Coordinates of C-alpha atoms in Angstrom, one line a residue:
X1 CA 1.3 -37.6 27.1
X2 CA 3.0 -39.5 30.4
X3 CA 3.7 -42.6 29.8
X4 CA 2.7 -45.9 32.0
X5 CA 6.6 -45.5 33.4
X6 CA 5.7 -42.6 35.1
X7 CA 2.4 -43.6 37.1
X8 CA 4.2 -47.3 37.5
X9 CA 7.0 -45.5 39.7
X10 CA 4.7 -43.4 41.5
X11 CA 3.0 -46.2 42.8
X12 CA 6.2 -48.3 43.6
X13 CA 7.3 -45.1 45.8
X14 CA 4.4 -45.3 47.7
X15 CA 4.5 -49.0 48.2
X16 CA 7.9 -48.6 49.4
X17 CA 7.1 -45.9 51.8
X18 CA 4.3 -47.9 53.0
X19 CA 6.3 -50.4 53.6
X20 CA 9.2 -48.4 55.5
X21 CA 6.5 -46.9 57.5
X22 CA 4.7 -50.5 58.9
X23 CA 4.9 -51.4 62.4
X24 CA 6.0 -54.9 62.3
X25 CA 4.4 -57.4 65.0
X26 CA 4.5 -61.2 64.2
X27 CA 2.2 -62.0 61.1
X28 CA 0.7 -58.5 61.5
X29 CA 1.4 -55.0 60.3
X30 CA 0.0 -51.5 61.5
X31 CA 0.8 -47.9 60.8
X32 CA 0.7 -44.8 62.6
X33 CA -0.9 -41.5 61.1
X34 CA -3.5 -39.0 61.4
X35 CA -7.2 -40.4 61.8
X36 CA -9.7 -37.3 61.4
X37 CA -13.0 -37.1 63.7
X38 CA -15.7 -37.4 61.0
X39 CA -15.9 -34.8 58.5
X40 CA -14.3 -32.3 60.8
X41 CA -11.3 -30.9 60.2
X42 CA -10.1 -32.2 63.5
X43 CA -7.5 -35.1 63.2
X44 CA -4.8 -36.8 65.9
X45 CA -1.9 -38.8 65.1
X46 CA -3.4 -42.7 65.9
X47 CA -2.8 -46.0 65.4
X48 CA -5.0 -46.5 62.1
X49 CA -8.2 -48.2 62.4
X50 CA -9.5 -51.0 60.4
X51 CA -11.6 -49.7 57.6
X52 CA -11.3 -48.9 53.8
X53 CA -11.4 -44.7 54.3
X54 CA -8.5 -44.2 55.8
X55 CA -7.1 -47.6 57.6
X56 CA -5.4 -50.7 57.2
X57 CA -8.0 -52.0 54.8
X58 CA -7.5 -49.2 52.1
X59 CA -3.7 -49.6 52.7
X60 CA -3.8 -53.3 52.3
X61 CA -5.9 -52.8 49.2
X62 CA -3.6 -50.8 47.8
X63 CA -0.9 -52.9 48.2
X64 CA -3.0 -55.9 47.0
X65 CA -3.5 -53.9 43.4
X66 CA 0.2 -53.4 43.5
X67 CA 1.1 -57.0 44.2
X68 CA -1.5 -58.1 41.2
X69 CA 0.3 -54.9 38.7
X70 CA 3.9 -55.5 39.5
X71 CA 4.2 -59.5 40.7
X72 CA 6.2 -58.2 43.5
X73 CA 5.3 -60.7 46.0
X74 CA 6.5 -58.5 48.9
X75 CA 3.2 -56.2 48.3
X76 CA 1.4 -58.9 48.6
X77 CA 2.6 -60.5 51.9
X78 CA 2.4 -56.4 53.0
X79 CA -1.2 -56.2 52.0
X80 CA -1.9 -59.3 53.8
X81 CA 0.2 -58.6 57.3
X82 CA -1.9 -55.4 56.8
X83 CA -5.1 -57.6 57.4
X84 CA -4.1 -60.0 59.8
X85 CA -5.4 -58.9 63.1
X86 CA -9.0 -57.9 61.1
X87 CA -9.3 -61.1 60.2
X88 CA -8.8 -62.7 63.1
X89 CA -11.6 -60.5 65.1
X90 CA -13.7 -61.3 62.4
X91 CA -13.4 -65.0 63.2
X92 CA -13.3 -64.6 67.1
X93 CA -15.8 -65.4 69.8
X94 CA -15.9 -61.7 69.6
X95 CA -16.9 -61.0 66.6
X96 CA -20.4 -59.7 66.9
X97 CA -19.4 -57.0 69.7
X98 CA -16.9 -55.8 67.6
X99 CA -19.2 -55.7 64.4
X100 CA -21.1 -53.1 66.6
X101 CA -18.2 -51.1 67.1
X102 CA -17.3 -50.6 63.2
X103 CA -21.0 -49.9 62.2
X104 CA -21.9 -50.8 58.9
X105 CA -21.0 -48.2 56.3
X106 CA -18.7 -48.9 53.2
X107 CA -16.1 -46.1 54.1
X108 CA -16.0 -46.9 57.7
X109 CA -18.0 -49.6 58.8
X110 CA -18.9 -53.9 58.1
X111 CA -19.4 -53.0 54.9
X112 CA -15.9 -51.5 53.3
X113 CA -14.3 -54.5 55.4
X114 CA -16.5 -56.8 53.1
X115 CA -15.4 -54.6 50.7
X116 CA -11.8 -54.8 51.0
X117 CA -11.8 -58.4 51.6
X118 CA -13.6 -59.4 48.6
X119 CA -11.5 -57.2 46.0
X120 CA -8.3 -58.2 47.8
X121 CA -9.2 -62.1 47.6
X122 CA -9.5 -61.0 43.8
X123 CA -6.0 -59.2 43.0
X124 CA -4.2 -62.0 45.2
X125 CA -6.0 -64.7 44.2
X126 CA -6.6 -65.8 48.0
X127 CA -9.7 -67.5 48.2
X128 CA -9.4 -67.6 52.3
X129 CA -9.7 -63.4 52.0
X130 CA -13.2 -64.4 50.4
X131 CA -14.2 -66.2 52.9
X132 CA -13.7 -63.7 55.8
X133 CA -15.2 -61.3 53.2
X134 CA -18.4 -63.5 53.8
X135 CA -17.9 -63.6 57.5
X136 CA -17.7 -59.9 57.4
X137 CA -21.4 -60.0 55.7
X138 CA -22.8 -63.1 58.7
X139 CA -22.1 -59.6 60.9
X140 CA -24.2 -57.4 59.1
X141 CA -27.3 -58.7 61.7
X142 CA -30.4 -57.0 61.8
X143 CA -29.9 -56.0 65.0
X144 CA -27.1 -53.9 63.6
X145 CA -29.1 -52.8 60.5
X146 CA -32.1 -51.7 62.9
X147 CA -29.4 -49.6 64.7
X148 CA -28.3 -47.9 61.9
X149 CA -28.7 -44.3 62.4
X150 CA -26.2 -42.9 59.7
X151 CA -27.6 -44.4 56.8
X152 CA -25.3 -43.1 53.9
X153 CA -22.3 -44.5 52.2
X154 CA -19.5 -43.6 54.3
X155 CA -20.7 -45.1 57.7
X156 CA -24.6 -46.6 57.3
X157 CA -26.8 -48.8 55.2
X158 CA -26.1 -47.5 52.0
X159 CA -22.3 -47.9 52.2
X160 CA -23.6 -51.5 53.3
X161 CA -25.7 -52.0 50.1
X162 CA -22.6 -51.4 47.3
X163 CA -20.2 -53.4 49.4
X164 CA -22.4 -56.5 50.0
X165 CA -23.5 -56.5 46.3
X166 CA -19.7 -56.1 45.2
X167 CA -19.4 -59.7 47.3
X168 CA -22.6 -61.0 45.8
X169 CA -21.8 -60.5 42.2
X170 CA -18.2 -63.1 43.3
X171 CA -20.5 -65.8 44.2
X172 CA -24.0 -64.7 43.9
X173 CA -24.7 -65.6 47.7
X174 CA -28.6 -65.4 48.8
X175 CA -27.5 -65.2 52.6
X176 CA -25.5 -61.7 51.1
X177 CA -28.0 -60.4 48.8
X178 CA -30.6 -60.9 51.7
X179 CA -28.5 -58.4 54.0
X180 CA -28.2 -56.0 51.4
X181 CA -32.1 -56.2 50.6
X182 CA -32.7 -55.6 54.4
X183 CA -30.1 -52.9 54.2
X184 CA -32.3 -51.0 51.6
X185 CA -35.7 -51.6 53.0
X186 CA -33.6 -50.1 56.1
X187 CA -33.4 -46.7 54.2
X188 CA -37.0 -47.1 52.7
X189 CA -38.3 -46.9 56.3
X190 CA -36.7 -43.5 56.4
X191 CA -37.7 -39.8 55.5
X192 CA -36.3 -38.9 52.3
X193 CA -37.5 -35.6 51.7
X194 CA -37.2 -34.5 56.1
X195 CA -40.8 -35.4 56.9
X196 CA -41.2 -33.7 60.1
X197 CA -41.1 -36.2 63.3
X198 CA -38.6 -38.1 61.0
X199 CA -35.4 -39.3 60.5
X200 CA -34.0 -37.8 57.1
X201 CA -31.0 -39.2 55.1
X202 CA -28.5 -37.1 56.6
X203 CA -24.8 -37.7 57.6
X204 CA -24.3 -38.2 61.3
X205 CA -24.5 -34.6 63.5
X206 CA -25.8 -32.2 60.0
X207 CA -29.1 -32.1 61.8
X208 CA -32.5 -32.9 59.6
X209 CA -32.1 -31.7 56.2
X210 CA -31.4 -34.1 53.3
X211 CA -28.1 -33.5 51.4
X212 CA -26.7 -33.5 48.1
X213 CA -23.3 -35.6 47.2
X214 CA -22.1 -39.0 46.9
X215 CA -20.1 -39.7 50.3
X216 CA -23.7 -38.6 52.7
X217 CA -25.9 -37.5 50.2
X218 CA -28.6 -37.6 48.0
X219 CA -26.4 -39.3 45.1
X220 CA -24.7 -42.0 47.3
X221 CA -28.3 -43.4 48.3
X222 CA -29.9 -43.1 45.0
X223 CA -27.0 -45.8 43.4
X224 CA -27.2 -48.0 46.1
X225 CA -30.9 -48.0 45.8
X226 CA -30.8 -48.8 41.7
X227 CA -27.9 -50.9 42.1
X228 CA -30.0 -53.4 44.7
X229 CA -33.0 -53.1 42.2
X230 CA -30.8 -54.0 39.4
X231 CA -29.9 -57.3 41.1
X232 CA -33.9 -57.9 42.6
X233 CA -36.2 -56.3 40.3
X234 CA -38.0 -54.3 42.9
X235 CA -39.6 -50.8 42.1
X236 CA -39.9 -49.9 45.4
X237 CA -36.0 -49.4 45.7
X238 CA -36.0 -47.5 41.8
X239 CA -39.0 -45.5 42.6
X240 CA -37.0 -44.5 46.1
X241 CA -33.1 -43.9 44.1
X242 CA -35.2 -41.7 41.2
X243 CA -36.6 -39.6 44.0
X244 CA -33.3 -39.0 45.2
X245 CA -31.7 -38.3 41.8
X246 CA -35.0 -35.4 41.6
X247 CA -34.3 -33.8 44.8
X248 CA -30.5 -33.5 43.9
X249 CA -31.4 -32.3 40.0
X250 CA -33.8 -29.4 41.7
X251 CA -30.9 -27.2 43.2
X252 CA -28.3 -28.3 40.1
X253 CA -27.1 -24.8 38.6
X254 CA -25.9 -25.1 34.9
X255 CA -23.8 -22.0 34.8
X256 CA -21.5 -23.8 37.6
X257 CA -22.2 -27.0 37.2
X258 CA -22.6 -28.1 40.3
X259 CA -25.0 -29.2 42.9
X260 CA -24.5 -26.8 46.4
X261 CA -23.7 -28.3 49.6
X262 CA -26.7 -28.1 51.3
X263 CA -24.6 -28.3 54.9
X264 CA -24.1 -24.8 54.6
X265 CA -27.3 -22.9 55.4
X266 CA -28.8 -21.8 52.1
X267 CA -26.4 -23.2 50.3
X268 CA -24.0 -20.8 49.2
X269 CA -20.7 -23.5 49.3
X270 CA -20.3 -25.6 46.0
X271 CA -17.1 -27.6 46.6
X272 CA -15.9 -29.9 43.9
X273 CA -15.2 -33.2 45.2
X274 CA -16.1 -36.8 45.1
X275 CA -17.4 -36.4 48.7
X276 CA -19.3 -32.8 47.8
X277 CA -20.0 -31.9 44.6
X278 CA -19.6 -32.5 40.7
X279 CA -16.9 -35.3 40.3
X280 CA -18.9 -37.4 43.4
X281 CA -22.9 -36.7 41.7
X282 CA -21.1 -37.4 38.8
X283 CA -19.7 -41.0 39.7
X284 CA -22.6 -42.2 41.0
X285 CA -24.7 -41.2 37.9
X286 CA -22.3 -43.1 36.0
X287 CA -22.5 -46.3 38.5
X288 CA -26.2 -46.1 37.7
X289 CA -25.8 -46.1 34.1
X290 CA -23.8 -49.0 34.3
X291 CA -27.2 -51.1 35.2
X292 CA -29.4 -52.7 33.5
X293 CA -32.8 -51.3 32.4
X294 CA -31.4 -47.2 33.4
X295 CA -32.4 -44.2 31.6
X296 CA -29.0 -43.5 30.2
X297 CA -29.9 -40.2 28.4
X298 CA -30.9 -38.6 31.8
X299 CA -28.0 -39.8 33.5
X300 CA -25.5 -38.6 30.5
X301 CA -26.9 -35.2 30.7
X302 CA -26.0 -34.9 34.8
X303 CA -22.4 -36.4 33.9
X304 CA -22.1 -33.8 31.2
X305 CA -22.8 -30.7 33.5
X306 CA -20.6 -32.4 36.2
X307 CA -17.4 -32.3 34.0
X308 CA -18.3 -29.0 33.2
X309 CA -18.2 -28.2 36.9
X310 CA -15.3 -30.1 37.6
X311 CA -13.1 -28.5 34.7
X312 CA -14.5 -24.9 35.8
X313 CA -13.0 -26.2 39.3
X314 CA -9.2 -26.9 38.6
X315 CA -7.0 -26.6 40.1
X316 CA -7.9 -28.2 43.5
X317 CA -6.2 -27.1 46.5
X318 CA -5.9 -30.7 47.8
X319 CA -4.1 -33.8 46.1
X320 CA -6.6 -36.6 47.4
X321 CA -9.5 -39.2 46.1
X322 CA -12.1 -38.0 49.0
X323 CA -11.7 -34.3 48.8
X324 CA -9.2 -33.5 45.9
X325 CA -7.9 -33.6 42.3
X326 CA -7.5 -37.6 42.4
X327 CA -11.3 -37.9 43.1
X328 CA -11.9 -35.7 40.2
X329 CA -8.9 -37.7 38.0
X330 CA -11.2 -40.7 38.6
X331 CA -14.4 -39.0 37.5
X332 CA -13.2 -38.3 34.5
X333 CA -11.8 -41.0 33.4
X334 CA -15.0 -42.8 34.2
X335 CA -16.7 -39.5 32.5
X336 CA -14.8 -40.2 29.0
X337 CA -15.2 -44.0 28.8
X338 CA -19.4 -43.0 29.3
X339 CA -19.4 -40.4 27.2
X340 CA -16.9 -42.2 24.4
X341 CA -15.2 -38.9 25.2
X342 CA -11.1 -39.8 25.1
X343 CA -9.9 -36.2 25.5
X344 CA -11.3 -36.5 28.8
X345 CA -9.2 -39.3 29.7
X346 CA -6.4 -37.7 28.5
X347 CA -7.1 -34.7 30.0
X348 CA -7.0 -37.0 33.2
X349 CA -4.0 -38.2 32.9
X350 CA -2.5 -35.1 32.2
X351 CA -3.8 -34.0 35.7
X352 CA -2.3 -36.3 37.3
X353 CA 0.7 -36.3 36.0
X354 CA 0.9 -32.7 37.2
X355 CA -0.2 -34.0 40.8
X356 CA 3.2 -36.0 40.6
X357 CA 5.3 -33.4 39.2
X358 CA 4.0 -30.5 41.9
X359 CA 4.9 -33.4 44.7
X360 CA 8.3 -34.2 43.2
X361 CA 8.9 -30.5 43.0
X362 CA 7.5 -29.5 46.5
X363 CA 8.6 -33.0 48.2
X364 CA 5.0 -33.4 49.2
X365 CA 1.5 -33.6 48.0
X366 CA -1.3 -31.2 49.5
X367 CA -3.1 -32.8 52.3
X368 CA -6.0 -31.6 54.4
X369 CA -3.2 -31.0 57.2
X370 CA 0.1 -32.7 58.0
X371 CA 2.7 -34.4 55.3
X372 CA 3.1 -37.5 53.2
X373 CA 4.4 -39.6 56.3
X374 CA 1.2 -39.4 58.6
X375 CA -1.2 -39.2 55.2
X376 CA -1.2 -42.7 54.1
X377 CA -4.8 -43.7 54.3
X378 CA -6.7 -45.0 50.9
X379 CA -9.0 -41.8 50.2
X380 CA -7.3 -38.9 51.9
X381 CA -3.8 -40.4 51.9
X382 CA -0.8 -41.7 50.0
X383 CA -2.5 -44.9 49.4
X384 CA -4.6 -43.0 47.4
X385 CA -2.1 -41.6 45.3
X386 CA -0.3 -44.9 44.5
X387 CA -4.1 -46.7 43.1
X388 CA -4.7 -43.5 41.1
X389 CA -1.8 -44.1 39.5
X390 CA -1.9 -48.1 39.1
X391 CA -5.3 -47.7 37.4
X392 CA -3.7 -45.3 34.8
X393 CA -1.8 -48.5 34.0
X394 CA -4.4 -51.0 34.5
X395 CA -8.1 -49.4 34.1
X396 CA -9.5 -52.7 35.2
X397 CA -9.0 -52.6 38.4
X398 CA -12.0 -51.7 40.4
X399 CA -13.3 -48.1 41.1
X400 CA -13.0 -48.1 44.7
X401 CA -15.3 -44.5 44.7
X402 CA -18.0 -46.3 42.9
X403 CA -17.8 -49.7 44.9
X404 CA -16.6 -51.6 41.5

């Protein structure tokens, strides 16, 4: 089996490149790479936004968990140069426009800033990084929430939901709990099913159809709908997420173990990837499971047929937590600890070991487009790589595809 050494030095590469590739301005750090135009395969070589997906956020996160793993204090100051400039819109006069530029989703929007605030505060033991986390939340208005027209995890209300409960269980904050609650009764205003004359829960631009997956689909709204009635008690949000879980369950196919994407007309495409298919349905089904007052035995049963699907899938063609074999190193190591299953999470870290070995081989991992330089972001990038391989050596830290 790899030892700790090996995923250890993985991560300190990355950290290192991270920090050779920085753009050093006063107390703030940016980086250059490519930013991709939704869930097109269309990307441009930018500046790097703010958020946890693939901006300074994830990268700063990263570097957080590194600073916590290795005491290298350099991470740390990295992670929070990183952050800088976000915190300071966060506290300016302009804070509210701004807020409306980001949206509210926990990939893209309020939410993963929240997000990435509140577990950095955590690994660096900054308490001022909490506080902006809450700041973050104050913008979540309901103005914005009314707005909301994406709705899933990536860039709407349900995104929102796991993010603003991840701050709530820090400090157990009514003024947070209330903007997730309005977040969910949000989504419970909507068409879940694609009621004509209504708006469905449906990623931004895939028309009126609901979908399956964790990232814009069926999954990702059904655990942000338990997790919120986990913390208030209210069937109205379970009722809503076991709906969800029913709609996915009726198009799962056991001999492939997999749910189709239903973006592709009659859906003949069943990818296998945290953001479509197996290893994401199965991650949420697990973050459900987690709760309090769950059906665990229906749950287990979707995980079960999810590692089937996502063993049946290997190898990926792509290296990365979003859409490759990272996402589905993480779902089953989650998978294993559920199941009390520990060949699975040594079947994990076999994979990934073999993720670092084809990159040391090939001088590169396999990215959607472009190399390791311009790939650095959190769930399609190099940052990606590097928490992988820290929680190999320290499974506590959060599950940043299951909003830990």
């Amino acid at each position: 089996m790899p030892s700790d050494l090996t995923f250890r030095a993985e991560a300190q590469r990355v950290a290192d490149e991270l920090a050779t590739y920085a753009v050093r301005r006063g107390p703030a750090a940016a980086w250059i790479g490519l930013d991709w135009l939704g869930d097109a395969e269309v990307f441009q070589l930018v500046t790097l936004g703010s958020d946890l997906y693939n901006g300074t956020a994830g990268l700063s996160l990263f570097l957080s968990a590194h600073a916590a793993i290795t005491e290298q204090p350099a991470s740390g100051e990295l992670a929070l140069a990183g952050v800088a400039r976000l915190r300071k819109q966060i506290r300016s006069r302009n804070a509210a426009r701004i807020a409306r530029s980001f949206g509210l989703g926990g990939g893209t929007g309020l939410g993963s800033i929240v997000y990435a605030l509140t577990v950095m505060s955590k690994n660096l033991r900054d308490p001022g990084l909490r506080d902006d986390a809450h700041r973050a939340a104050e913008l979540v208005t309901d103005e914005l929430i009314a707005a909301d027209n994406r709705l899933d995890v990536i860039g709407g209300s349900a995104g929102a939901i796991l993010c603003l409960l991840r701050l709530y269980r820090d400090g157990q904050s009514e003024v947070v709990l209330r903007r997730a609650v309005k977040c969910g009764e949000h989504l419970l205003a909507q068409s879940r099913l694609g009621e004509p004359g209504r708006r469905s829960w449906v990623g931004q631009g895939l028309g009126s159809r609901p979908l399956n997956g964790m990232s814009h689909g069926a999954a990702g709204f059904a655990y942000a709908l338990a997790s919120l009635s986990a913390v208030t008690g209210r069937e109205d949000f379970v009722a809503a997420a076991q709906e969800c879980v029913d709609f996915e369950n009726s198009s799962f196919s056991p001999q492939r173990g997999n749910w189709p994407d239903l973006r592709v007309e009659g859906g003949e495409a069943w990818p296998c990837q945290w953001c479509h298919g197996a290893p994401g349905i199965g991650l949420g089904r697990i973050g459900m499971a987690r709760l309090p007052s769950t059906s665990v035995a229906v749950l287990e049963a979707d995980v079960q047929g999810a590692v089937d699907g996502t063993q049946a899938a290997w190898p990926s063609s792509l290296d990365t937590l979003c859409c490759g074999t990272l996402g589905s190193v993480e779902f089953l190591c989650e998978a294993g600890d559920l199941l009390g299953r520990n060949d699975l999470q040594e079947l994990a870290k076999r994979e990934l070991a073999s993720v670092l070995q084809y990159a040391a081989d090939k001088g590169d991992y396999r990215w959607n487009s472009g190399e390791r330089r311009f790939n650095l972001g959190l769930f399609r990038g190099m940052a990606g790589v590097g928490y992988t391989a820290l929680r190999q050596v320290d499974p506590s830290l959060p599950n940043v595809l299951i909003f830990e």
